[in-house]
């Protein structure tokens, strides 16, 4: 080790060297990034300015939009820069920062989905106790736990990666810095990292997915007991958007982080990473707003205010 040079920067392989494909990818990711920024920002502003939307469900939705913005802004700007300039290098510090903030956002969204599922469970299964079980204090505690636990989990994994030695090669077979492909480049033992990655995946992905599904088990059971078809439809409409977002997100996260180290496959890994790092932040505000009359009304007010100010 004393005669080997430690890596000071990494090279992101990206998707393809074909110029025509580079242009198409740039347009594709630029459009996704613009929609993600505009959609999530408008959602935050609309909920903040509309007093009718100051409820637990929309409070958690604002937190989700903020995490989506963190996720998109961590990955896409560097990717767009690579596609435009062709410069694929990223400093060691920049790579570690990108890995940390992405892990933080991913863990935060998983925990937030569980909190949102609990909110829907209380609203549908315990409607008479909703005011006390989802009080502003309870919501603040849940949100604080989401941000704190996700920050701690990302910090632990980042510290474990920082203790590794990277002495070449420095080519990351991905379009951003992520834990599984990084572990393949280490010239020191990654046994502890692999174990901690699996533990984190079990806690953040599998356990939270199980809790979410249990919540929806109770929700579906309660909805089926409603006698009128209109009542069933109204109850299901309050949680259908969340269920769609959860299904899309978990299907990609569990695949990526359940296969650390040598079992990681770069090809499918890139496709899955696109889904949760760029597509999901773009779709989430659309999923939650397209069928929601209150959000659409609030968004119209915001857009009318912007137009008048111009």
Short mmCIF file of C-alpha atoms in Angstrom, two decimals, residues 150-252:
data_model
loop_
_atom_site.label_atom_id
_atom_site.label_comp_id
_atom_site.label_asym_id
_atom_site.label_seq_id
_atom_site.Cartn_x
_atom_site.Cartn_y
_atom_site.Cartn_z
CA UNK A 150 -31.99 9.07 7.36
CA UNK A 151 -29.14 11.53 8.05
CA UNK A 152 -27.62 9.15 10.59
CA UNK A 153 -27.94 6.12 8.31
CA UNK A 154 -26.36 7.93 5.37
CA UNK A 155 -23.61 9.22 7.65
CA UNK A 156 -22.73 5.74 8.90
CA UNK A 157 -22.48 4.34 5.38
CA UNK A 158 -20.47 7.37 4.22
CA UNK A 159 -17.99 6.98 7.10
CA UNK A 160 -17.55 3.31 6.26
CA UNK A 161 -16.76 4.21 2.65
CA UNK A 162 -14.35 6.98 3.73
CA UNK A 163 -12.27 4.45 5.66
CA UNK A 164 -11.65 2.44 2.48
CA UNK A 165 -8.56 2.84 0.31
CA UNK A 166 -8.98 3.47 -3.42
CA UNK A 167 -5.68 2.93 -5.23
CA UNK A 168 -6.90 2.28 -8.77
CA UNK A 169 -8.68 1.73 -11.04
CA UNK A 170 -10.91 4.79 -10.62
CA UNK A 171 -13.52 4.18 -13.34
CA UNK A 172 -17.02 3.96 -11.81
CA UNK A 173 -19.33 1.96 -14.07
CA UNK A 174 -22.26 4.26 -13.35
CA UNK A 175 -23.47 7.82 -14.03
CA UNK A 176 -23.14 8.96 -10.40
CA UNK A 177 -21.35 7.89 -7.21
CA UNK A 178 -23.29 5.13 -5.48
CA UNK A 179 -22.22 2.70 -2.77
CA UNK A 180 -22.40 -0.66 -4.66
CA UNK A 181 -20.21 0.32 -7.66
CA UNK A 182 -17.82 2.23 -5.38
CA UNK A 183 -17.19 -0.87 -3.28
CA UNK A 184 -16.00 -2.71 -6.40
CA UNK A 185 -13.11 -0.22 -6.77
CA UNK A 186 -11.73 -0.46 -3.25
CA UNK A 187 -8.36 -2.11 -2.75
CA UNK A 188 -9.13 -2.77 0.92
CA UNK A 189 -11.64 -5.13 2.47
CA UNK A 190 -15.30 -4.17 1.96
CA UNK A 191 -16.71 -6.94 4.16
CA UNK A 192 -18.03 -4.54 6.81
CA UNK A 193 -19.47 -2.24 4.12
CA UNK A 194 -21.30 -5.13 2.49
CA UNK A 195 -22.77 -6.23 5.80
CA UNK A 196 -23.84 -2.69 6.74
CA UNK A 197 -25.35 -2.13 3.30
CA UNK A 198 -27.49 -5.23 3.71
CA UNK A 199 -28.46 -4.22 7.26
CA UNK A 200 -29.41 -0.74 6.06
CA UNK A 201 -31.43 -2.23 3.22
CA UNK A 202 -33.26 -4.56 5.60
CA UNK A 203 -34.08 -1.67 7.95
CA UNK A 204 -34.82 1.12 5.48
CA UNK A 205 -36.33 -0.84 2.60
CA UNK A 206 -37.68 -4.18 3.73
CA UNK A 207 -38.87 -3.29 7.24
CA UNK A 208 -40.49 -0.05 6.10
CA UNK A 209 -42.04 -1.79 3.12
CA UNK A 210 -43.49 -4.40 5.48
CA UNK A 211 -44.87 -1.71 7.80
CA UNK A 212 -46.39 0.10 4.82
CA UNK A 213 -48.01 -3.09 3.54
CA UNK A 214 -49.39 -3.89 7.01
CA UNK A 215 -50.91 -0.40 7.14
CA UNK A 216 -52.49 -0.94 3.75
CA UNK A 217 -53.73 -4.34 4.82
CA UNK A 218 -55.76 -2.67 7.56
CA UNK A 219 -56.81 0.09 5.15
CA UNK A 220 -58.09 -2.34 2.51
CA UNK A 221 -59.89 -4.36 5.18
CA UNK A 222 -61.62 -1.22 6.44
CA UNK A 223 -62.53 -0.03 2.93
CA UNK A 224 -64.11 -3.41 2.10
CA UNK A 225 -66.38 -3.02 5.12
CA UNK A 226 -67.81 0.22 3.74
CA UNK A 227 -71.27 -0.58 2.38
CA UNK A 228 -71.63 1.99 -0.40
CA UNK A 229 -69.57 1.92 -3.60
CA UNK A 230 -69.20 5.71 -3.42
CA UNK A 231 -67.80 5.48 0.09
CA UNK A 232 -65.31 2.81 -0.95
CA UNK A 233 -64.16 4.87 -3.93
CA UNK A 234 -63.77 8.02 -1.84
CA UNK A 235 -61.76 6.17 0.82
CA UNK A 236 -59.50 4.47 -1.71
CA UNK A 237 -58.89 7.70 -3.63
CA UNK A 238 -57.24 9.21 -0.54
CA UNK A 239 -54.48 6.59 -0.57
CA UNK A 240 -54.24 5.35 -4.18
CA UNK A 241 -51.61 7.95 -5.19
CA UNK A 242 -49.42 7.05 -2.22
CA UNK A 243 -49.70 3.34 -3.00
CA UNK A 244 -48.61 3.91 -6.62
CA UNK A 245 -45.59 5.99 -5.56
CA UNK A 246 -44.58 3.45 -2.91
CA UNK A 247 -44.77 0.53 -5.35
CA UNK A 248 -42.62 2.30 -7.96
CA UNK A 249 -40.02 3.41 -5.43
CA UNK A 250 -39.56 0.20 -3.45
CA UNK A 251 -39.28 -1.97 -6.55
CA UNK A 252 -36.14 -0.06 -7.56
#
